[in-house]
Amino acid sequence: MDNNTKEMNNNNKDDLLLRMGLNDNKAGMEGLDKEKINKIIMEATKGSKFYRNELKKEKQVNQRIENMMQQKAQITHQQLRKAQLQVDRFAMELERNRNLNNTIVHVDMDAFYAAVEMRDNPELKDKPIAVGSMSMLSTSNYHARRFGVRAAMPGFIAKRLCPQLIIVPPNFDKYRAVSKEVKDILAEYDPNFMAMSLDEAYLNITMHLQERQNWPEDRRRYFIKAENSVEIDKPGEEVKKLREYECSISPLLFEDSPPDTQPPGSPFQLNSEEQNSPQILQNSVVFGISAEEVVKEIRFRIEQKTTLTASAGIAPNTMLAKVCSDKNKPNGQYQILPSRQAVMDFIKDLPIRKVSGIGKVTEKMLKALGIITCTELYQQRAVLSLLFSEVSWHYFLHLSLGLGSTDLERDGERKSMSVERTFSELSKAKDQYSLCRELCADLAQDLQKEGLKGRTVTIKLKNVNFEVKTRASTVSSAVSTADEIFAVAKDLLRTEINADSPHPLRLRLMGVRVSAFYNEENKKQQQRSIIGFLQTGNQALSSTGCSLDKTDRNEFVKPLEMSHKKSFFDKKRSERIWSHQDTSKCEIVDKQSLQTSQPFQVLKMNENLETPENSNNCQTFTCPVCFSEQGSINLEAFNKHVDTCLDEPLTSEDSKMSSCSRASSSEAYQEENAHSSSLCEKQDCETYPKNIEVSSVDGGDLVETEDSSSKAASMNTSANNCSKEECCNIINKSSSPFSLENENVKILSQQESFQPRTNEVTGQALVCPVCNLEQKTSDLTLFNVHVDICLNKGIIQELRNNEVNSVNHPKKSSRSCTDRVQKASGRTKRPGLRTKHSTSKKKKPNNPRHTLDIFFK
DNA sequence: GCGGATCAC
DNA sequence: TATGGTGATCCGC
């Protein structure tokens, strides 16, 4: 027994199994004992090179966790309190923009490849089967899953788990054909549906539901094919459900009616003659007009047409819909009703691992912080904001509030294309070069099919110890032919071969990728010229809702020459020079973010500027810093004014706030901990001033309900001392989004934590929780901008300095354009990529502020 | 821009 | 005997 094995036996065994995708809480282990499964897997894997590499990777993750925990230990109460404030402000913003108006459906075929194989080969029914090879399985049927046989498991291990397992080689052409049938059905409910792979898709059936309200019954009637009794593994209820539709009926009558008899757009409708047949009526089923009925209908039709079952989830956004589709799998569906309460009830105990984007590593890291469920994720939001990158904690926050993408965007242009191949050990340089050339040729063929050329060539090497390396090179002119790609790739390969010389590279995998496509570059060039135009004075274009991504933001405020080829360090140097500030990087970032964000903020705030044309007009703006109205000036002048205001230092009241929070932070922290485990208590809300009427707590726009006539209220600078209670409240108020029964009350409780105090006499004046000054405005949005600015003025920045941990969740759904299947036959043209999590960068008609988004990083 | 890591399917 | 292929993203450099 070597050291590694001993280590395993101590306490890492479960972790490793988890890493390897075994003993996973996503697995269903009805048939074979979990212990037994793990034991068999361990025996099969122990001592292998693969296993050793897994151990190595695991150690790295553990190290990462250790670093994170050390960082956590260094967080001060004050930092935590500030973070809480900031995160809660963001949470409030998210809450305000919660969108429950869409009905999103996630459809997922059950054990797709295996199901197709079983359907087409009756001998396989009732037997455990898997599709794949001895090296790797793509999927298994439910029978096999009882033995622990799962997708992404090597076939030889699966065989040990289940010796009677039948491994069927994949037949992608067939799967593609079936998939097409399914997609034809889906397209009737949402022509813009988004296919994630051959067996999975999202639909937005909002429009369909509207139209369907007026449909006569006959248009929702479908006829039942008698012989359609699909064998399904799940016993009991599901089977019964299915049998409801299984009446005896002539197969002739059930078959889809010929195309020419069908009214346009509804190929399944039968002509009137057929409808009048009593026999058919008897054996038909009419679906209702609700979302649930629609999805039942979809699943019914899929099954009738393909003899395969599908599961589905219905929810107000894609994140939830995806989780839902897993809930009653196989051959079931689940809906989250479009109310905040329903969403929160569902999310409450949901293990984060169930959510798309939380993988094994993230799960483990969060688990180390005591986070397993979404509730716990929400409770720890402040800590998470200090330990993780902005992108990551934003994602976590979305997730813990049950938020996700509500539209299925089509914005996806492919960003890279690659080929890679695994083989038995290849050590001779000559062989490696010739393999490389082959891969380049294959890739060139694929690239040319799509007419793509790219400037970056990357090679990927995996040695026999499963260690992976990538090496990339970007050339000045785009490449697409085999020779062009190989010219770059072989240099990269040679460098690696020489580096290890005289030892040979012992490879088990090689890959070649081309990225930085020419098309993309073209776009960037265009963007640059637009940015150049904007910089000449027309910055207002940013108000159209096109928030800029990180890179663009940088370019937005910098001279053009900076966006050209320079190293990272050169760029940083240039930034400093350009900014004319011999100050810290922190301040530069701050300045940039404010410059880019302010016009955006203000324009959104005024909400009457929808178009670039409008935004050029002179408007009456209110400065979010001094709150004075700026009369009829153009945006540029207004921005100058804001900048001037920003350049003025914060008042000495800052220190008051600091000392206040020091005094109370310890207690606040304890309170936080005390409450962290008791989620569903109505806590502390009573201590907050009752005279705040947050009148529009139903998710509507707060601004509209505020009396804006009193903007000119006198500036009362008498600072309100921050009482202990209040400081505690800030933290405790919102420690659980799930605790209150009433939706409105719930939102109120969330908002309270960052709601300003009102002057008790006028009920109007707002006190900034950061600078602690009463603000002469009653406009909540304006006030919020002020608070953001206060936060921006360096207070938060110190918190960011410690941030190290990142979680690479998919911002866009990573829809593999080849998915272990599509490679074989020309890819189906995907509808495009879609923003999955962070809604912060998406166009949001009613989202007035994104200050925090823009500020960080 | 590069390289390693993570994630999804 | 034996642990995949493709694409995307994020982060630190």
GROMACS .gro file of C-alpha atoms in nm, chain A residues 45-348:
model
  304
   45THR     CA    1  -0.921   0.230  -1.039
   46LYS     CA    2  -0.668   0.201  -0.760
   47GLY     CA    3  -0.308   0.215  -0.866
   48SER     CA    4  -0.385   0.341  -1.214
   49LYS     CA    5  -0.216   0.646  -1.355
   50PHE     CA    6  -0.551   0.802  -1.397
   51TYR     CA    7  -0.618   0.757  -1.031
   52ARG     CA    8  -0.287   0.906  -0.928
   53ASN     CA    9  -0.359   1.209  -1.136
   54GLU     CA   10  -0.698   1.243  -0.978
   55LEU     CA   11  -0.532   1.237  -0.640
   56LYS     CA   12  -0.297   1.507  -0.748
   57LYS     CA   13  -0.577   1.726  -0.871
   58GLU     CA   14  -0.762   1.667  -0.553
   59LYS     CA   15  -0.470   1.790  -0.349
   60GLN     CA   16  -0.467   2.108  -0.550
   61VAL     CA   17  -0.830   2.164  -0.478
   62ASN     CA   18  -0.771   2.102  -0.112
   63GLN     CA   19  -0.494   2.356  -0.117
   64ARG     CA   20  -0.723   2.604  -0.277
   65ILE     CA   21  -0.975   2.543  -0.007
   66GLU     CA   22  -0.713   2.586   0.259
   67ASN     CA   23  -0.612   2.920   0.115
   68MET     CA   24  -0.968   3.024   0.106
   69MET     CA   25  -1.023   2.931   0.466
   70GLN     CA   26  -0.719   3.129   0.569
   71GLN     CA   27  -0.856   3.427   0.390
   72LYS     CA   28  -1.185   3.381   0.556
   73ALA     CA   29  -1.017   3.382   0.893
   74GLN     CA   30  -0.867   3.720   0.819
   75ILE     CA   31  -1.192   3.890   0.740
   76THR     CA   32  -1.271   4.154   0.996
   77HIS     CA   33  -1.613   4.225   1.131
   78GLN     CA   34  -1.602   4.563   0.975
   79GLN     CA   35  -1.522   4.422   0.638
   80LEU     CA   36  -1.801   4.178   0.671
   81ARG     CA   37  -2.045   4.444   0.766
   82LYS     CA   38  -1.953   4.661   0.473
   83ALA     CA   39  -1.970   4.368   0.243
   84GLN     CA   40  -2.310   4.284   0.376
   85LEU     CA   41  -2.431   4.629   0.301
   86GLN     CA   42  -2.299   4.621  -0.046
   87VAL     CA   43  -2.420   4.274  -0.128
   88ASP     CA   44  -2.762   4.349   0.006
   89ARG     CA   45  -2.788   4.655  -0.205
   90PHE     CA   46  -2.714   4.442  -0.503
   91ALA     CA   47  -2.958   4.180  -0.389
   92MET     CA   48  -3.224   4.442  -0.361
   93GLU     CA   49  -3.154   4.549  -0.712
   94LEU     CA   50  -3.186   4.195  -0.832
   95GLU     CA   51  -3.504   4.154  -0.640
   96ARG     CA   52  -3.648   4.464  -0.789
   97ASN     CA   53  -3.583   4.331  -1.132
   98ARG     CA   54  -3.706   3.984  -1.072
   99ASN     CA   55  -3.896   3.877  -1.375
  100LEU     CA   56  -4.167   3.616  -1.335
  101ASN     CA   57  -4.341   3.686  -1.661
  102ASN     CA   58  -4.186   3.418  -1.873
  103THR     CA   59  -4.270   3.053  -1.888
  104ILE     CA   60  -3.953   2.865  -1.959
  105VAL     CA   61  -3.952   2.494  -2.024
  106HIS     CA   62  -3.657   2.264  -2.013
  107VAL     CA   63  -3.712   1.941  -2.201
  108ASP     CA   64  -3.476   1.654  -2.146
  109MET     CA   65  -3.503   1.316  -2.314
  110ASP     CA   66  -3.470   1.028  -2.071
  111ALA     CA   67  -3.148   0.831  -2.110
  112PHE     CA   68  -3.164   0.933  -2.470
  113TYR     CA   69  -2.911   0.718  -2.655
  114ALA     CA   70  -2.986   0.415  -2.445
  115ALA     CA   71  -3.357   0.465  -2.494
  116VAL     CA   72  -3.318   0.482  -2.870
  117GLU     CA   73  -3.116   0.163  -2.869
  118MET     CA   74  -3.372  -0.015  -2.655
  119ARG     CA   75  -3.653   0.103  -2.872
  120ASP     CA   76  -3.488  -0.031  -3.184
  121ASN     CA   77  -3.373  -0.356  -3.040
  122PRO     CA   78  -3.639  -0.537  -2.836
  123GLU     CA   79  -3.381  -0.779  -2.705
  124LEU     CA   80  -3.233  -0.503  -2.501
  125LYS     CA   81  -3.550  -0.434  -2.311
  126ASP     CA   82  -3.536  -0.527  -1.946
  127LYS     CA   83  -3.161  -0.547  -1.965
  128PRO     CA   84  -2.901  -0.310  -1.829
  129ILE     CA   85  -2.743  -0.137  -2.123
  130ALA     CA   86  -2.508   0.149  -2.186
  131VAL     CA   87  -2.407   0.331  -2.499
  132GLY     CA   88  -2.036   0.378  -2.556
  133SER     CA   89  -1.728   0.164  -2.545
  134MET     CA   90  -1.511  -0.018  -2.297
  135SER     CA   91  -1.322   0.308  -2.259
  136MET     CA   92  -1.607   0.544  -2.208
  137LEU     CA   93  -1.982   0.538  -2.176
  138SER     CA   94  -2.210   0.812  -2.301
  139THR     CA   95  -2.519   0.707  -2.121
  140SER     CA   96  -2.687   0.413  -1.952
  141ASN     CA   97  -3.044   0.309  -1.905
  142TYR     CA   98  -3.214   0.321  -1.570
  143HIS     CA   99  -3.172  -0.046  -1.516
  144ALA     CA  100  -2.795  -0.012  -1.546
  145ARG     CA  101  -2.794   0.292  -1.324
  146ARG     CA  102  -2.909   0.082  -1.036
  147PHE     CA  103  -2.569  -0.081  -1.051
  148GLY     CA  104  -2.392   0.249  -1.047
  149VAL     CA  105  -2.331   0.250  -1.420
  150ARG     CA  106  -2.336   0.608  -1.536
  151ALA     CA  107  -2.244   0.836  -1.820
  152ALA     CA  108  -1.876   0.934  -1.833
  153MET     CA  109  -1.775   0.608  -1.673
  154PRO     CA  110  -1.532   0.380  -1.850
  155GLY     CA  111  -1.701   0.073  -1.982
  156PHE     CA  112  -1.459  -0.169  -1.824
  157ILE     CA  113  -1.543  -0.038  -1.481
  158ALA     CA  114  -1.911  -0.048  -1.560
  159LYS     CA  115  -1.871  -0.410  -1.653
  160ARG     CA  116  -1.730  -0.483  -1.312
  161LEU     CA  117  -2.022  -0.314  -1.148
  162CYS     CA  118  -2.266  -0.494  -1.368
  163PRO     CA  119  -2.121  -0.796  -1.550
  164GLN     CA  120  -2.440  -0.849  -1.748
  165LEU     CA  121  -2.422  -0.494  -1.880
  166ILE     CA  122  -2.462  -0.469  -2.255
  167ILE     CA  123  -2.250  -0.200  -2.408
  168VAL     CA  124  -2.390  -0.078  -2.736
  169PRO     CA  125  -2.169   0.123  -2.969
  170PRO     CA  126  -2.317   0.464  -3.039
  171ASN     CA  127  -2.508   0.535  -3.354
  172PHE     CA  128  -2.509   0.910  -3.380
  173ASP     CA  129  -2.686   0.935  -3.710
  174LYS     CA  130  -2.981   0.764  -3.561
  175TYR     CA  131  -2.983   0.984  -3.252
  176ARG     CA  132  -2.966   1.286  -3.470
  177ALA     CA  133  -3.264   1.174  -3.670
  178VAL     CA  134  -3.471   1.113  -3.359
  179SER     CA  135  -3.357   1.442  -3.219
  180LYS     CA  136  -3.482   1.612  -3.531
  181GLU     CA  137  -3.825   1.463  -3.478
  182VAL     CA  138  -3.834   1.595  -3.126
  183LYS     CA  139  -3.713   1.936  -3.230
  184ASP     CA  140  -3.982   1.961  -3.494
  185ILE     CA  141  -4.237   1.926  -3.221
  186LEU     CA  142  -4.066   2.174  -2.993
  187ALA     CA  143  -4.049   2.431  -3.270
  188GLU     CA  144  -4.427   2.444  -3.280
  189TYR     CA  145  -4.433   2.577  -2.928
  190ASP     CA  146  -4.137   2.807  -2.958
  191PRO     CA  147  -3.980   2.858  -3.298
  192ASN     CA  148  -3.682   3.013  -3.122
  193PHE     CA  149  -3.631   2.727  -2.883
  194MET     CA  150  -3.274   2.665  -2.783
  195ALA     CA  151  -3.128   2.321  -2.831
  196MET     CA  152  -2.849   2.248  -2.588
  197SER     CA  153  -2.764   1.912  -2.736
  198LEU     CA  154  -2.937   1.629  -2.911
  199ASP     CA  155  -3.147   1.547  -2.610
  200GLU     CA  156  -3.199   1.873  -2.432
  201ALA     CA  157  -3.363   2.205  -2.510
  202TYR     CA  158  -3.509   2.517  -2.357
  203LEU     CA  159  -3.833   2.667  -2.476
  204ASN     CA  160  -3.999   2.992  -2.395
  205ILE     CA  161  -4.366   2.913  -2.425
  206THR     CA  162  -4.492   3.247  -2.301
  207MET     CA  163  -4.623   3.347  -2.640
  208HIS     CA  164  -4.766   3.007  -2.709
  209LEU     CA  165  -4.961   3.019  -2.386
  210GLN     CA  166  -5.114   3.350  -2.480
  211GLU     CA  167  -5.224   3.231  -2.819
  212ARG     CA  168  -5.346   2.906  -2.681
  213GLN     CA  169  -5.599   3.073  -2.457
  214ASN     CA  170  -5.831   3.114  -2.751
  215TRP     CA  171  -5.779   2.781  -2.911
  216PRO     CA  172  -6.082   2.561  -2.951
  217GLU     CA  173  -6.069   2.223  -2.788
  218ASP     CA  174  -6.014   2.042  -3.113
  219ARG     CA  175  -5.696   2.223  -3.166
  220ARG     CA  176  -5.569   2.078  -2.845
  221ARG     CA  177  -5.685   1.729  -2.915
  222TYR     CA  178  -5.444   1.448  -2.990
  223PHE     CA  179  -5.505   1.091  -3.074
  224ILE     CA  180  -5.358   0.795  -2.909
  225LYS     CA  181  -5.146   0.534  -3.066
  226ALA     CA  182  -5.236   0.204  -2.907
  227GLU     CA  183  -4.911   0.019  -2.936
  228ASN     CA  184  -4.728   0.301  -2.782
  229SER     CA  185  -4.651   0.147  -2.453
  230VAL     CA  186  -4.304   0.244  -2.375
  231GLU     CA  187  -4.123   0.039  -2.126
  232ILE     CA  188  -4.012   0.257  -1.850
  233ASP     CA  189  -3.815   0.166  -1.551
  234LYS     CA  190  -3.989   0.380  -1.302
  235PRO     CA  191  -4.266   0.179  -1.149
  236GLY     CA  192  -4.592   0.288  -0.997
  237GLU     CA  193  -4.734   0.625  -1.047
  238GLU     CA  194  -4.554   0.720  -1.360
  239VAL     CA  195  -4.660   0.407  -1.533
  240LYS     CA  196  -5.018   0.467  -1.436
  241LYS     CA  197  -4.996   0.819  -1.563
  242LEU     CA  198  -4.873   0.688  -1.890
  243ARG     CA  199  -5.138   0.421  -1.920
  244GLU     CA  200  -5.411   0.679  -1.904
  245TYR     CA  201  -5.345   0.755  -2.264
  246GLU     CA  202  -5.316   0.399  -2.373
  247CYS     CA  203  -5.649   0.306  -2.506
  248SER     CA  204  -5.703   0.060  -2.779
  249ILE     CA  205  -5.720   0.239  -3.107
  250SER     CA  206  -5.656   0.171  -3.466
  251PRO     CA  207  -5.298   0.253  -3.547
  252LEU     CA  208  -5.414   0.372  -3.883
  253LEU     CA  209  -5.613   0.646  -3.727
  254PHE     CA  210  -5.343   0.759  -3.506
  255GLU     CA  211  -5.072   0.809  -3.755
  256ASP     CA  212  -5.003   1.170  -3.840
  257SER     CA  213  -5.239   1.291  -4.100
  258PRO     CA  214  -5.092   1.357  -4.440
  259PRO     CA  215  -4.939   1.699  -4.482
  260ASP     CA  216  -5.190   1.824  -4.733
  261THR     CA  217  -5.482   1.779  -4.501
  262GLN     CA  218  -5.325   1.976  -4.225
  263PRO     CA  219  -5.390   2.338  -4.163
  264PRO     CA  220  -5.070   2.539  -4.163
  265GLY     CA  221  -4.878   2.540  -3.842
  266SER     CA  222  -5.062   2.254  -3.688
  267PRO     CA  223  -4.958   1.933  -3.852
  268PHE     CA  224  -5.109   1.719  -3.584
  269GLN     CA  225  -5.457   1.834  -3.628
  270LEU     CA  226  -5.682   1.594  -3.801
  271ASN     CA  227  -5.929   1.692  -4.065
  272SER     CA  228  -6.293   1.727  -3.982
  273GLU     CA  229  -6.389   1.392  -4.121
  274GLU     CA  230  -6.159   1.216  -3.885
  275GLN     CA  231  -6.264   1.427  -3.596
  276ASN     CA  232  -6.621   1.323  -3.641
  277SER     CA  233  -6.537   0.963  -3.598
  278PRO     CA  234  -6.663   0.866  -3.255
  279GLN     CA  235  -6.399   0.604  -3.222
  280ILE     CA  236  -6.132   0.859  -3.253
  281LEU     CA  237  -6.296   1.093  -3.015
  282GLN     CA  238  -6.307   0.815  -2.766
  283ASN     CA  239  -5.939   0.759  -2.803
  284SER     CA  240  -5.823   1.108  -2.806
  285VAL     CA  241  -5.697   1.330  -2.536
  286VAL     CA  242  -5.751   1.700  -2.502
  287PHE     CA  243  -5.490   1.908  -2.333
  288GLY     CA  244  -5.573   2.219  -2.142
  289ILE     CA  245  -5.440   2.568  -2.176
  290SER     CA  246  -5.211   2.588  -1.878
  291ALA     CA  247  -4.836   2.562  -1.894
  292GLU     CA  248  -4.850   2.227  -1.727
  293GLU     CA  249  -5.094   2.101  -1.989
  294VAL     CA  250  -4.882   2.237  -2.269
  295VAL     CA  251  -4.581   2.051  -2.143
  296LYS     CA  252  -4.781   1.735  -2.095
  297GLU     CA  253  -4.889   1.774  -2.452
  298ILE     CA  254  -4.532   1.821  -2.569
  299ARG     CA  255  -4.419   1.513  -2.385
  300PHE     CA  256  -4.715   1.318  -2.507
  301ARG     CA  257  -4.644   1.411  -2.865
  302ILE     CA  258  -4.277   1.331  -2.831
  303GLU     CA  259  -4.363   0.992  -2.699
  304GLN     CA  260  -4.623   0.925  -2.962
  305LYS     CA  261  -4.387   1.022  -3.236
  306THR     CA  262  -4.064   0.866  -3.114
  307THR     CA  263  -4.173   0.610  -2.857
  308LEU     CA  264  -3.933   0.777  -2.621
  309THR     CA  265  -4.009   0.958  -2.302
  310ALA     CA  266  -3.898   1.300  -2.199
  311SER     CA  267  -3.888   1.485  -1.871
  312ALA     CA  268  -3.953   1.853  -1.839
  313GLY     CA  269  -3.929   2.144  -1.603
  314ILE     CA  270  -4.144   2.455  -1.610
  315ALA     CA  271  -4.030   2.768  -1.434
  316PRO     CA  272  -3.992   3.143  -1.472
  317ASN     CA  273  -3.629   3.115  -1.577
  318THR     CA  274  -3.387   2.872  -1.733
  319MET     CA  275  -3.190   2.800  -1.421
  320LEU     CA  276  -3.498   2.682  -1.237
  321ALA     CA  277  -3.648   2.505  -1.536
  322LYS     CA  278  -3.337   2.297  -1.568
  323VAL     CA  279  -3.343   2.194  -1.206
  324CYS     CA  280  -3.713   2.116  -1.236
  325SER     CA  281  -3.671   1.885  -1.530
  326ASP     CA  282  -3.454   1.669  -1.311
  327LYS     CA  283  -3.707   1.654  -1.035
  328ASN     CA  284  -3.947   1.397  -1.173
  329LYS     CA  285  -3.718   1.220  -1.406
  330PRO     CA  286  -3.773   0.990  -1.586
  331ASN     CA  287  -4.092   1.059  -1.775
  332GLY     CA  288  -4.219   1.328  -1.546
  333GLN     CA  289  -4.248   1.698  -1.519
  334TYR     CA  290  -4.243   1.960  -1.251
  335GLN     CA  291  -4.350   2.319  -1.240
  336ILE     CA  292  -4.252   2.611  -1.026
  337LEU     CA  293  -4.539   2.854  -1.037
  338PRO     CA  294  -4.450   3.207  -1.132
  339SER     CA  295  -4.459   3.362  -0.789
  340ARG     CA  296  -4.171   3.469  -0.577
  341GLN     CA  297  -4.296   3.257  -0.293
  342ALA     CA  298  -4.308   2.946  -0.508
  343VAL     CA  299  -3.959   3.009  -0.632
  344MET     CA  300  -3.826   3.061  -0.282
  345ASP     CA  301  -3.999   2.755  -0.148
  346PHE     CA  302  -3.841   2.552  -0.419
  347ILE     CA  303  -3.497   2.700  -0.377
  348LYS     CA  304  -3.494   2.681  -0.002
   0.00000   0.00000   0.00000
